[in-house]
Structure formats: structure tokens, C-alpha cells
Amino acid sequence: MNQENRGSFGSKIGAILAAAGSAIGLGNIWRFPAEAGSNGGAAFILIYILFTLFIGIPVLMSEFVIGRRGKGDAYGSFRNLAPRTPWKIIGFISVLSSLLILGYYNLVAGWSVNYIVEAGINDLAGKTPQDYADGFYAFISHPIRPIFFLLVFVALTHFIVAMGVQKGIEKASKIMMPLLFFILIALAVVVLTLPGAGQGVHYLFDVDFSKITGKVLLEALGHAFFALSVGMGCMITYASYFKSDTDIMKTSLSVSLSGVLVAILAGLIIFPAAIPLGIETESGSALVFITLPNVFTQAFAGSPALAYISALAFYILLAMAALTSTISLYEAVVAFVHENLKLSRKVSCWIISAICFLLGVGASMAMGQWNEIKLFGFNFFDVLDKFTANILIPISGLGISLFVGWYMKKKDVLDEISNHGTLKATYFKAFYFLLRYVIPLAIILILLFQLGFFNLFL
Ligand code: PHE
């Protein structure tokens, strides 16, 4: 497509907020505390931060390089940079993983809207722990209710993306991201003043090295990728809208650090409230929907108003974080359809919305009536999650690091990162070394792990 007609972010801060919005999502708030809880708390967090620094950031920078230099959607950027080679398959895999992730991500995001409503009408207050669990499972396995909220969420994403890059995506990020930080910090402050909060803080920060196992390493890497939104084409697509003077290294650092910060703040909201009460924090993905309402009710037993506000603010936060992420996933797919199949942006949006809705219905039914329909032992929801997180994303991460580290010319990569020599590109050597050797090896090891290769030896 004519490159002049492509959208672009209006400001550098708009670009950072949009990319940070993509990174900060259900991954940091819904998934992170649960993963940390079941993988040794601080040990997991430490490894996740190290992986973010040494693996996530270089891959994120590479996506930015590919997108801004390739000036296309994820598939088109690879095609523009490496015409007539199979590299574009990596772009296609990323777009496909975005679409499949949307299949379940929209659904969970819709759950959070349901909880906004329940918190809003004060229906979450004063129940027993069992009630919260029963309520959650009854809701997600209901044949209609979650599908209604799924539709609400798909529609929200649809209308923002259909408005375009600057008027839709950038504007929404500029409004939602500051609000999100404000709510997070306010909630963390409130929780940290609770009696016994120190116990939860220790849980988050006291590293017990004996807890670092192969499984922890594996999950932390998967999480670092997911939480940075790398391997899904979103960041390539967003970078294609960056202006030529956007500093790629600085933007990657800001995005990654805000992601880590949000994850830690989310941890500081959940653990210091839950641990002194002896509430189990290892309940997996249901943590924020079952444990948290319970935590707010019990922790603020003396002050129902505070319990009400905290619960409501938390679910609004969760929904906003999810929305800035679904926007980016959606944009990656829409840009692909729009630019390669030559359909208008509006028509592309409608097609993607329809597919997302259908996938979401499938994922929702998998929580209820269709739970018994399994592929490789997983229901449809888990297939979407596991297939993308464990297979497609690492493959595309590997492809991206090999492409920038080995296929592209070193001087072109440096040219892009230094904005044609106008920036110093201080850490370029370290970045390049990690990208060429450490990262591909790490990802290959992890993929082999996932495919059960090491079980032969363990
Ligand atoms: N990074 C987002 C999160 O943490 C999820 C996401 C993945 C968003 C991939 C966009 C692309 O929830």
C-alpha cells in the first residue's frame, strides 16, 4: 500500500503510551500474581525481571527496528525488508498468534466488565470465600452472560481501532494509561497501610533461590514475552507508525520498565492484602476474580465504603489495561488484512470483529457445555492460550531475533537504532550480542523443554 497513506502516531509520548498500553494488560495484572504465587513468589519475579531485561527488551527493540524500517504490518514489514524470501512467514505467524490470543483475551476482558457491574451494584460485598468461587464458576460457565460481555468488549475495541491510529488508538491510550497508573498507585497505597501488609511485601521480595527450578525458568520466560507483547506482531505494527525521530532504545526501555512496574504494583495490591489473611494466592487464573473480591471484603471489613471503592476501581483498572492490549492485538490483525488483502480499514475491522467474537464464543463455551471437547487434553480456551504462548510466540520471537541479528545488515540495524547516526545508541554492542547468540539459544532451549525433550533426561 502507499506508505504515505499509512497512519502515524502524532507524538513520541503517544507512541510510548500506546506501546506501554499494549504491554500492560491482563498479563501483568491477571496472570502475573497468579504465576508468581504458584512459582515461588520472589524467585519468579526476579527471573521474570532478568528475562525482561536481557531477552524481552532486545526482542522488543528488534520488533521496533523491523516495523519502523519495514513500514508495514507485521507480514508486510518482513516482506519489504526481505523481498522474495520466506521470512514473511514469521510475520504471518505473529499475526496469527495475535488473532488467536484475541480469541480468549477478549473473553477474560469481558469477565472484568462483568465484575465492574457486580462491584458497581455492590453485589460483591460481604460474601463467604465459597460464594466468590461458586459465583465465578457459575458466571463463566453460563451460556449467555459472558458472551454478552464479550460482545461489549469486542465492540469497544472495534470502535477505537476503526477510528484510526491517531484519533482512535493514540487518543484512547493517552486517556487510559495515566488513569490506570493513578488507580494502581492509589490502590497500592491503600493496601500497604493495612495491618500485616509487611508479610505480603516480604513474600514478594525475599528471594528463595531453592525455588528456582526449570519450570520456573520456563514460565518466567513465557511470561516475559507475553507481558511485553513481543512475538505477536503488535509491536512491529505499532513501530511502523513511529515517527523517524522516535528513540527506539528509550521507547523499549520505557515500555518494559512500566510493564515491570505495573506487575509489581499489582503484586503489591494483591499479596499484602491476601497473605496476612491467610488467603490462598495460588489459585491460578481465577486469582483476581475469586481471591480478590474476598480479599477486599475481608481486608476492609471495618469499612464497607473502602471495600466497595477498591473493588470497583480494581476491575475498572483491569478492563482498561485489557482494552489497551486488545487494541494493539486487533490493530496487528486489521493492518494485515487491510494492507495485504486490500480491503478498507472499516471492512477489515468488521471481519476481525466477527472472527474474534466467534472465537470468544468458542472459548466461553469451553468453560461450560463444551468443556469436554478436548484437543491434546486441552479445552478450546486452553488450546488458544497454550498453542500461542508455548509454541507460536517463541517461534516468532526466535525468528525475529535471527532476522535482526543475522539476516539484516549490522549497519542497517545500527542506523535504525541510532536514527541515522543522530543518537549515540549506547548499549548497541550488548544488544547485538544478546540478540545474535544468547536469545536464540535461550529460546531454542525453552522450546525443547516445552516439547518435552528434556523429560528424556530428567
Ligand atoms: N502484553 C499484554 C498483557 O500483558 C498481552 C498482549 C500480548 C497484548 C500480545 C498484545 C500483544 O496482557
Short mmCIF file of C-alpha atoms and ligand atoms in Angstrom, two decimals:
data_model
loop_
_atom_site.label_atom_id
_atom_site.label_comp_id
_atom_site.label_asym_id
_atom_site.label_seq_id
_atom_site.Cartn_x
_atom_site.Cartn_y
_atom_site.Cartn_z
CA MET A 1 0.00 0.00 0.00
CA ASN A 2 1.03 3.58 -0.49
CA GLN A 3 3.24 4.32 2.50
CA GLU A 4 2.18 7.95 2.59
CA ASN A 5 -1.34 6.88 3.43
CA ARG A 6 -0.41 4.81 6.46
CA GLY A 7 -1.36 6.20 9.85
CA SER A 8 1.21 7.51 12.29
CA PHE A 9 1.37 8.41 15.95
CA GLY A 10 1.20 12.16 16.45
CA SER A 11 3.73 12.41 19.26
CA LYS A 12 6.54 10.46 20.87
CA ILE A 13 4.71 10.24 24.16
CA GLY A 14 1.64 9.00 22.29
CA ALA A 15 3.76 6.23 20.78
CA ILE A 16 5.19 5.26 24.17
CA LEU A 17 1.77 5.25 25.81
CA ALA A 18 0.27 3.13 23.04
CA ALA A 19 3.12 0.61 23.21
CA ALA A 20 3.05 0.60 27.01
CA GLY A 21 -0.72 0.13 26.77
CA SER A 22 -0.14 -2.93 24.65
CA ALA A 23 2.38 -4.33 27.09
CA ILE A 24 0.43 -3.59 30.24
CA GLY A 25 -2.57 -5.82 30.27
CA LEU A 26 -4.17 -8.87 31.73
CA GLY A 27 -0.68 -10.39 31.63
CA ASN A 28 0.67 -8.05 34.28
CA ILE A 29 -2.42 -7.87 36.42
CA TRP A 30 -4.38 -11.07 35.93
CA ARG A 31 -1.65 -13.53 35.09
CA PHE A 32 1.44 -12.24 36.87
CA PRO A 33 0.33 -12.51 40.50
CA ALA A 34 -1.07 -15.97 39.85
CA GLU A 35 2.14 -17.13 38.17
CA ALA A 36 4.27 -15.59 40.89
CA GLY A 37 2.04 -17.18 43.53
CA SER A 38 2.41 -20.65 42.11
CA ASN A 39 6.08 -20.39 41.11
CA GLY A 40 7.85 -19.39 44.27
CA GLY A 41 6.94 -15.69 44.64
CA ALA A 42 10.06 -13.54 44.63
CA ALA A 43 12.14 -16.15 42.80
CA PHE A 44 9.78 -16.00 39.85
CA ILE A 45 9.72 -12.21 39.93
CA LEU A 46 13.50 -11.94 39.91
CA ILE A 47 13.81 -14.27 36.94
CA TYR A 48 10.98 -12.51 35.12
CA ILE A 49 12.78 -9.17 35.55
CA LEU A 50 16.10 -10.62 34.35
CA PHE A 51 14.41 -12.17 31.32
CA THR A 52 12.67 -8.90 30.57
CA LEU A 53 15.98 -7.03 30.67
CA PHE A 54 18.14 -9.46 28.75
CA ILE A 55 15.71 -11.17 26.43
CA GLY A 56 12.48 -9.17 26.28
CA ILE A 57 13.99 -5.74 25.68
CA PRO A 58 16.31 -6.77 22.83
CA VAL A 59 13.45 -8.63 21.11
CA LEU A 60 11.17 -5.64 21.61
CA MET A 61 13.83 -3.37 20.10
CA SER A 62 14.13 -5.74 17.17
CA GLU A 63 10.39 -5.57 16.56
CA PHE A 64 10.64 -1.80 16.59
CA VAL A 65 13.51 -1.94 14.10
CA ILE A 66 11.58 -4.26 11.78
CA GLY A 67 8.38 -2.21 11.96
CA ARG A 68 9.83 1.23 11.54
CA ARG A 69 12.21 0.22 8.79
CA GLY A 70 9.79 -2.15 7.08
CA LYS A 71 6.89 0.34 7.23
CA GLY A 72 4.18 -2.21 7.03
CA ASP A 73 2.05 -4.55 9.11
CA ALA A 74 3.97 -7.46 10.66
CA TYR A 75 3.81 -9.52 7.45
CA GLY A 76 4.39 -6.59 5.10
CA SER A 77 7.37 -5.29 7.08
CA PHE A 78 9.20 -8.61 6.71
CA ARG A 79 8.27 -8.70 3.04
CA ASN A 80 9.55 -5.15 2.48
CA LEU A 81 12.83 -5.82 4.29
CA ALA A 82 13.44 -9.25 2.80
CA PRO A 83 11.62 -9.43 -0.54
CA ARG A 84 11.20 -12.83 -2.13
CA THR A 85 12.38 -14.74 0.94
CA PRO A 86 10.36 -16.91 3.33
CA TRP A 87 10.98 -14.52 6.26
CA LYS A 88 7.49 -13.15 5.90
CA ILE A 89 6.21 -16.41 7.34
CA ILE A 90 7.44 -15.16 10.71
CA GLY A 91 5.29 -12.07 10.22
CA PHE A 92 2.35 -14.26 9.36
CA ILE A 93 2.85 -16.43 12.46
CA SER A 94 2.85 -13.30 14.61
CA VAL A 95 -0.38 -12.03 13.10
CA LEU A 96 -1.95 -15.44 13.55
CA SER A 97 -0.97 -15.53 17.21
CA SER A 98 -2.49 -12.09 17.73
CA LEU A 99 -5.77 -13.33 16.30
CA LEU A 100 -5.78 -16.50 18.39
CA ILE A 101 -4.89 -14.62 21.57
CA LEU A 102 -7.77 -12.25 20.94
CA GLY A 103 -9.97 -15.35 20.93
CA TYR A 104 -9.62 -15.84 24.68
CA TYR A 105 -8.27 -12.44 25.77
CA ASN A 106 -11.49 -10.62 24.80
CA LEU A 107 -13.43 -13.13 26.82
CA VAL A 108 -11.41 -12.64 30.01
CA ALA A 109 -11.55 -8.89 29.42
CA GLY A 110 -15.32 -9.24 29.19
CA TRP A 111 -15.32 -11.05 32.56
CA SER A 112 -13.70 -7.97 34.05
CA VAL A 113 -16.54 -5.83 32.69
CA ASN A 114 -19.00 -8.18 34.38
CA TYR A 115 -17.11 -7.66 37.63
CA ILE A 116 -17.24 -3.88 37.17
CA VAL A 117 -21.01 -4.24 37.01
CA GLU A 118 -21.14 -6.54 40.03
CA ALA A 119 -18.85 -4.29 42.03
CA GLY A 120 -20.86 -1.27 40.90
CA ILE A 121 -24.17 -2.65 42.16
CA ASN A 122 -22.39 -3.78 45.31
CA ASP A 123 -23.04 -7.41 44.59
CA LEU A 124 -19.51 -8.43 45.53
CA ALA A 125 -19.78 -7.29 49.12
CA GLY A 126 -19.98 -9.42 52.23
CA LYS A 127 -19.91 -12.97 50.86
CA THR A 128 -18.07 -16.05 52.01
CA PRO A 129 -15.00 -17.32 50.14
CA GLN A 130 -17.06 -20.22 48.84
CA ASP A 131 -19.66 -17.80 47.45
CA TYR A 132 -17.00 -15.99 45.46
CA ALA A 133 -15.72 -19.20 43.93
CA ASP A 134 -19.21 -20.52 43.19
CA GLY A 135 -20.25 -17.16 41.74
CA PHE A 136 -17.23 -17.05 39.45
CA TYR A 137 -17.64 -20.57 38.10
CA ALA A 138 -21.38 -20.15 37.67
CA PHE A 139 -20.74 -16.96 35.70
CA ILE A 140 -18.04 -18.23 33.36
CA SER A 141 -19.90 -21.41 32.56
CA HIS A 142 -23.17 -19.55 31.91
CA PRO A 143 -24.20 -19.92 28.26
CA ILE A 144 -25.17 -16.28 27.69
CA ARG A 145 -23.84 -13.80 30.27
CA PRO A 146 -20.12 -14.00 29.47
CA ILE A 147 -20.93 -13.88 25.76
CA PHE A 148 -22.82 -10.65 26.26
CA PHE A 149 -19.80 -9.06 27.96
CA LEU A 150 -17.53 -10.50 25.29
CA LEU A 151 -19.62 -8.67 22.72
CA VAL A 152 -19.34 -5.45 24.71
CA PHE A 153 -15.59 -5.75 24.73
CA VAL A 154 -15.24 -6.65 21.07
CA ALA A 155 -17.41 -3.64 20.22
CA LEU A 156 -15.28 -1.29 22.36
CA THR A 157 -12.08 -2.46 20.70
CA HIS A 158 -13.69 -2.34 17.28
CA PHE A 159 -14.77 1.28 17.55
CA ILE A 160 -11.46 2.53 18.89
CA VAL A 161 -9.43 0.77 16.21
CA ALA A 162 -11.84 1.77 13.45
CA MET A 163 -11.21 5.44 14.35
CA GLY A 164 -7.64 5.05 13.18
CA VAL A 165 -4.16 5.25 14.62
CA GLN A 166 -4.08 8.80 15.89
CA LYS A 167 -7.72 9.52 16.65
CA GLY A 168 -8.50 6.07 17.97
CA ILE A 169 -5.51 4.19 19.36
CA GLU A 170 -3.29 7.08 20.42
CA LYS A 171 -6.11 9.10 21.94
CA ALA A 172 -7.51 6.14 23.89
CA SER A 173 -4.02 5.32 25.23
CA LYS A 174 -3.42 8.91 26.28
CA ILE A 175 -6.60 8.90 28.31
CA MET A 176 -6.48 5.41 29.76
CA MET A 177 -2.80 4.96 30.63
CA PRO A 178 -2.44 7.86 33.10
CA LEU A 179 -5.73 6.87 34.70
CA LEU A 180 -4.51 3.32 35.02
CA PHE A 181 -1.33 4.35 36.80
CA PHE A 182 -3.29 6.59 39.11
CA ILE A 183 -5.68 3.81 40.15
CA LEU A 184 -2.83 1.32 40.61
CA ILE A 185 -0.80 3.60 42.83
CA ALA A 186 -3.82 4.68 44.86
CA LEU A 187 -4.84 1.04 45.44
CA ALA A 188 -1.30 0.01 46.38
CA VAL A 189 -1.08 2.84 48.91
CA VAL A 190 -4.40 1.86 50.47
CA VAL A 191 -3.43 -1.82 50.70
CA LEU A 192 0.02 -1.11 52.10
CA THR A 193 -1.50 0.69 55.07
CA LEU A 194 -3.41 -2.45 56.09
CA PRO A 195 -2.21 -4.25 59.20
CA GLY A 196 0.22 -7.05 58.40
CA ALA A 197 0.92 -5.75 54.88
CA GLY A 198 4.66 -6.23 55.51
CA GLN A 199 4.23 -10.01 55.32
CA GLY A 200 3.00 -9.75 51.76
CA VAL A 201 5.83 -7.41 50.85
CA HIS A 202 8.35 -9.96 52.14
CA TYR A 203 6.64 -12.64 50.13
CA LEU A 204 7.13 -10.52 47.00
CA PHE A 205 10.73 -9.52 47.58
CA ASP A 206 12.51 -12.18 49.66
CA VAL A 207 14.03 -14.47 47.08
CA ASP A 208 14.41 -18.11 47.99
CA PHE A 209 16.85 -19.43 45.39
CA SER A 210 15.88 -23.04 46.04
CA LYS A 211 12.56 -22.24 44.42
CA ILE A 212 14.14 -21.56 41.03
CA THR A 213 13.50 -24.69 39.00
CA GLY A 214 13.35 -25.47 35.30
CA LYS A 215 9.62 -24.94 35.38
CA VAL A 216 10.02 -21.50 36.97
CA LEU A 217 12.51 -20.51 34.28
CA LEU A 218 10.20 -21.68 31.57
CA GLU A 219 7.14 -19.94 32.87
CA ALA A 220 9.07 -16.75 33.57
CA LEU A 221 10.34 -16.54 30.00
CA GLY A 222 6.92 -17.22 28.55
CA HIS A 223 5.53 -14.60 30.84
CA ALA A 224 8.22 -12.03 29.99
CA PHE A 225 7.38 -12.39 26.28
CA PHE A 226 3.66 -12.29 26.77
CA ALA A 227 3.81 -9.36 29.15
CA LEU A 228 5.94 -7.33 26.74
CA SER A 229 3.64 -8.18 23.84
CA VAL A 230 6.53 -9.48 21.79
CA GLY A 231 6.16 -12.24 19.22
CA MET A 232 2.70 -11.16 18.19
CA GLY A 233 3.29 -8.58 15.55
CA CYS A 234 1.69 -5.81 17.62
CA MET A 235 4.91 -4.00 18.34
CA ILE A 236 6.06 -4.33 14.71
CA THR A 237 2.79 -2.82 13.60
CA TYR A 238 2.92 -0.01 16.16
CA ALA A 239 6.54 0.77 15.25
CA SER A 240 5.51 1.19 11.64
CA TYR A 241 3.54 4.21 12.89
CA PHE A 242 6.53 5.68 14.80
CA LYS A 243 7.99 8.90 13.57
CA SER A 244 11.56 8.88 12.27
CA ASP A 245 12.91 10.65 15.36
CA THR A 246 11.41 8.23 17.92
CA ASP A 247 14.25 6.79 20.01
CA ILE A 248 13.84 3.02 19.74
CA MET A 249 16.04 2.15 22.69
CA LYS A 250 14.44 4.68 25.01
CA THR A 251 10.94 3.66 23.97
CA SER A 252 11.71 -0.03 24.58
CA LEU A 253 13.11 0.74 28.00
CA SER A 254 10.15 2.92 28.99
CA VAL A 255 7.68 0.32 27.81
CA SER A 256 9.41 -2.57 29.56
CA LEU A 257 10.02 -0.75 32.79
CA SER A 258 6.44 0.43 33.01
CA GLY A 259 5.33 -3.17 32.42
CA VAL A 260 7.52 -4.45 35.25
CA LEU A 261 6.41 -1.61 37.49
CA VAL A 262 2.75 -2.38 36.89
CA ALA A 263 3.29 -6.06 37.59
CA ILE A 264 5.00 -5.24 40.88
CA LEU A 265 2.32 -2.75 41.83
CA ALA A 266 -0.33 -5.36 41.06
CA GLY A 267 1.60 -7.73 43.30
CA LEU A 268 1.72 -5.06 45.98
CA ILE A 269 -2.03 -4.78 45.83
CA ILE A 270 -2.76 -8.48 45.96
CA PHE A 271 -0.19 -10.12 48.25
CA PRO A 272 -0.05 -7.66 51.15
CA ALA A 273 -3.83 -7.81 51.31
CA ALA A 274 -4.16 -11.57 50.89
CA ILE A 275 -1.24 -13.06 52.81
CA PRO A 276 -1.93 -11.67 56.31
CA LEU A 277 -5.46 -13.04 55.99
CA GLY A 278 -4.08 -16.46 55.10
CA ILE A 279 -5.94 -16.42 51.79
CA GLU A 280 -4.60 -18.86 49.24
CA THR A 281 -2.89 -16.96 46.41
CA GLU A 282 -2.14 -19.94 44.26
CA SER A 283 -5.48 -20.30 42.63
CA GLY A 284 -4.20 -19.78 39.11
CA SER A 285 -6.05 -17.68 36.63
CA ALA A 286 -9.07 -17.30 38.88
CA LEU A 287 -6.99 -15.35 41.38
CA VAL A 288 -8.23 -11.89 40.56
CA PHE A 289 -11.84 -12.97 40.20
CA ILE A 290 -12.18 -15.19 43.26
CA THR A 291 -9.40 -14.27 45.66
CA LEU A 292 -9.56 -10.54 45.20
CA PRO A 293 -13.21 -9.80 45.97
CA ASN A 294 -12.69 -11.96 49.02
CA VAL A 295 -9.55 -10.05 49.93
CA PHE A 296 -11.24 -6.67 49.61
CA THR A 297 -14.21 -7.78 51.67
CA GLN A 298 -12.08 -9.22 54.46
CA ALA A 299 -9.30 -6.66 54.46
CA PHE A 300 -11.72 -3.77 54.58
CA ALA A 301 -14.25 -5.49 56.81
CA GLY A 302 -14.38 -2.36 59.00
CA SER A 303 -15.03 -0.02 56.12
CA PRO A 304 -17.54 -1.19 53.52
CA ALA A 305 -17.14 2.05 51.55
CA LEU A 306 -13.45 1.37 51.07
CA ALA A 307 -14.16 -2.24 50.10
CA TYR A 308 -16.70 -1.00 47.54
CA ILE A 309 -14.40 1.61 46.01
CA SER A 310 -11.36 -0.67 45.93
CA ALA A 311 -13.20 -3.48 44.18
CA LEU A 312 -14.80 -1.15 41.66
CA ALA A 313 -11.52 0.68 40.96
CA PHE A 314 -9.66 -2.59 40.58
CA TYR A 315 -11.98 -4.02 37.94
CA ILE A 316 -12.06 -0.73 36.04
CA LEU A 317 -8.28 -0.86 36.08
CA LEU A 318 -8.28 -4.43 34.81
CA ALA A 319 -10.70 -3.64 31.99
CA MET A 320 -8.73 -0.58 30.89
CA ALA A 321 -5.44 -2.46 30.93
CA ALA A 322 -7.07 -5.19 28.84
CA LEU A 323 -8.55 -2.71 26.40
CA THR A 324 -5.26 -1.02 25.52
CA SER A 325 -3.89 -4.51 24.87
CA THR A 326 -6.79 -5.80 22.78
CA ILE A 327 -6.50 -2.62 20.71
CA SER A 328 -2.92 -3.49 19.82
CA LEU A 329 -3.65 -7.14 19.05
CA TYR A 330 -6.57 -6.08 16.94
CA GLU A 331 -4.54 -3.44 15.11
CA ALA A 332 -1.90 -6.05 14.22
CA VAL A 333 -4.54 -8.18 12.53
CA VAL A 334 -6.51 -5.32 10.99
CA ALA A 335 -3.36 -3.79 9.48
CA PHE A 336 -2.52 -7.19 8.00
CA VAL A 337 -5.94 -7.64 6.40
CA HIS A 338 -6.17 -4.01 5.31
CA GLU A 339 -2.73 -3.82 3.75
CA ASN A 340 -2.41 -7.27 2.22
CA LEU A 341 -5.93 -8.19 1.22
CA LYS A 342 -6.58 -4.63 0.05
CA LEU A 343 -9.82 -4.26 1.99
CA SER A 344 -10.76 -0.93 3.53
CA ARG A 345 -9.91 -0.38 7.19
CA LYS A 346 -13.59 -0.40 8.13
CA VAL A 347 -14.35 -3.66 6.34
CA SER A 348 -11.20 -5.22 7.82
CA CYS A 349 -12.37 -4.21 11.29
CA TRP A 350 -15.77 -5.81 10.78
CA ILE A 351 -14.23 -9.06 9.56
CA ILE A 352 -11.84 -9.26 12.50
CA SER A 353 -14.58 -8.41 14.98
CA ALA A 354 -16.73 -11.21 13.64
CA ILE A 355 -13.87 -13.72 13.88
CA CYS A 356 -12.92 -12.53 17.38
CA PHE A 357 -16.49 -12.85 18.53
CA LEU A 358 -16.81 -16.39 17.19
CA LEU A 359 -13.51 -17.48 18.74
CA GLY A 360 -14.58 -15.87 22.01
CA VAL A 361 -17.90 -17.74 21.95
CA GLY A 362 -15.95 -20.97 21.48
CA ALA A 363 -13.65 -20.09 24.36
CA SER A 364 -16.61 -19.23 26.55
CA MET A 365 -18.46 -22.43 25.73
CA ALA A 366 -15.29 -24.31 26.65
CA MET A 367 -15.80 -23.03 30.20
CA GLY A 368 -19.24 -24.63 30.28
CA GLN A 369 -21.01 -27.02 27.96
CA TRP A 370 -18.08 -27.69 25.68
CA ASN A 371 -15.57 -28.35 28.42
CA GLU A 372 -15.42 -32.00 27.49
CA ILE A 373 -14.42 -31.30 23.91
CA LYS A 374 -10.65 -31.62 24.09
CA LEU A 375 -7.69 -31.38 21.76
CA PHE A 376 -4.48 -32.90 23.13
CA GLY A 377 -6.18 -32.92 26.52
CA PHE A 378 -7.00 -29.19 26.46
CA ASN A 379 -10.33 -27.46 26.01
CA PHE A 380 -10.68 -24.76 23.35
CA PHE A 381 -9.82 -21.88 25.70
CA ASP A 382 -6.62 -23.58 26.82
CA VAL A 383 -5.72 -24.60 23.27
CA LEU A 384 -5.79 -20.94 22.22
CA ASP A 385 -3.71 -19.96 25.24
CA LYS A 386 -1.18 -22.79 25.24
CA PHE A 387 -0.68 -23.01 21.48
CA THR A 388 0.10 -19.30 21.25
CA ALA A 389 2.08 -18.86 24.47
CA ASN A 390 4.12 -22.06 24.25
CA ILE A 391 4.61 -22.52 20.54
CA LEU A 392 3.75 -19.62 18.23
CA ILE A 393 5.19 -16.81 20.35
CA PRO A 394 8.57 -18.46 20.99
CA ILE A 395 8.85 -19.40 17.30
CA SER A 396 8.13 -15.88 16.23
CA GLY A 397 10.49 -14.48 18.93
CA LEU A 398 13.20 -16.76 17.60
CA GLY A 399 12.51 -15.69 14.02
CA ILE A 400 12.64 -12.02 14.96
CA SER A 401 15.95 -12.32 16.79
CA LEU A 402 17.52 -14.31 13.94
CA PHE A 403 16.20 -11.88 11.37
CA VAL A 404 17.61 -8.75 13.03
CA GLY A 405 20.70 -10.46 14.47
CA TRP A 406 21.76 -12.48 11.42
CA TYR A 407 19.79 -11.58 8.31
CA MET A 408 19.73 -7.78 8.45
CA LYS A 409 22.98 -5.94 7.90
CA LYS A 410 24.56 -4.78 11.14
CA LYS A 411 24.97 -1.27 9.78
CA ASP A 412 21.27 -1.07 8.90
CA VAL A 413 20.27 -2.17 12.39
CA LEU A 414 22.59 0.41 13.92
CA ASP A 415 21.32 3.01 11.50
CA GLU A 416 17.76 2.39 12.66
CA ILE A 417 18.54 2.32 16.37
CA SER A 418 20.72 5.42 16.19
CA ASN A 419 18.21 7.29 13.99
CA HIS A 420 20.71 7.52 11.15
CA GLY A 421 23.60 8.32 13.41
CA THR A 422 21.92 11.15 15.31
CA LEU A 423 21.68 9.19 18.58
CA LYS A 424 24.50 7.58 20.50
CA ALA A 425 22.98 4.07 20.73
CA THR A 426 24.95 3.43 23.91
CA TYR A 427 24.15 -0.22 24.55
CA PHE A 428 24.21 -1.33 20.95
CA LYS A 429 27.05 -3.83 21.41
CA ALA A 430 25.34 -5.57 24.30
CA PHE A 431 22.04 -5.58 22.44
CA TYR A 432 23.61 -7.08 19.34
CA PHE A 433 25.48 -9.75 21.22
CA LEU A 434 22.39 -10.84 23.15
CA LEU A 435 20.35 -10.88 20.01
CA ARG A 436 22.76 -12.97 17.97
CA TYR A 437 23.81 -15.59 20.50
CA VAL A 438 22.09 -15.57 23.86
CA ILE A 439 18.50 -15.08 22.85
CA PRO A 440 18.20 -17.64 20.03
CA LEU A 441 19.87 -20.23 22.23
CA ALA A 442 17.66 -19.44 25.19
CA ILE A 443 14.51 -19.68 23.08
CA ILE A 444 15.57 -22.94 21.46
CA LEU A 445 16.27 -24.46 24.87
CA ILE A 446 12.90 -23.35 26.11
CA LEU A 447 11.10 -24.70 23.06
CA LEU A 448 12.82 -28.06 23.52
CA PHE A 449 11.79 -28.02 27.15
CA GLN A 450 8.23 -27.38 26.17
CA LEU A 451 8.19 -30.16 23.66
CA GLY A 452 9.22 -32.47 26.46
CA PHE A 453 12.68 -33.06 25.07
CA PHE A 454 14.41 -32.84 28.42
CA ASN A 455 12.00 -35.25 30.04
CA LEU A 456 14.13 -37.90 28.44
CA PHE A 457 16.99 -36.86 30.66
CA LEU A 458 15.27 -35.81 33.86
N1 PHE B 1 1.12 -7.79 26.96
C1 PHE B 1 -0.27 -7.98 27.16
C2 PHE B 1 -0.52 -8.34 28.60
O1 PHE B 1 0.35 -8.37 29.39
C3 PHE B 1 -0.87 -9.03 26.32
C4 PHE B 1 -0.58 -8.84 24.93
C5 PHE B 1 0.13 -9.76 24.29
C6 PHE B 1 -1.01 -7.73 24.28
C7 PHE B 1 0.45 -9.58 22.99
C8 PHE B 1 -0.69 -7.53 23.00
C9 PHE B 1 0.07 -8.46 22.36
O2 PHE B 1 -1.62 -8.62 28.94
#
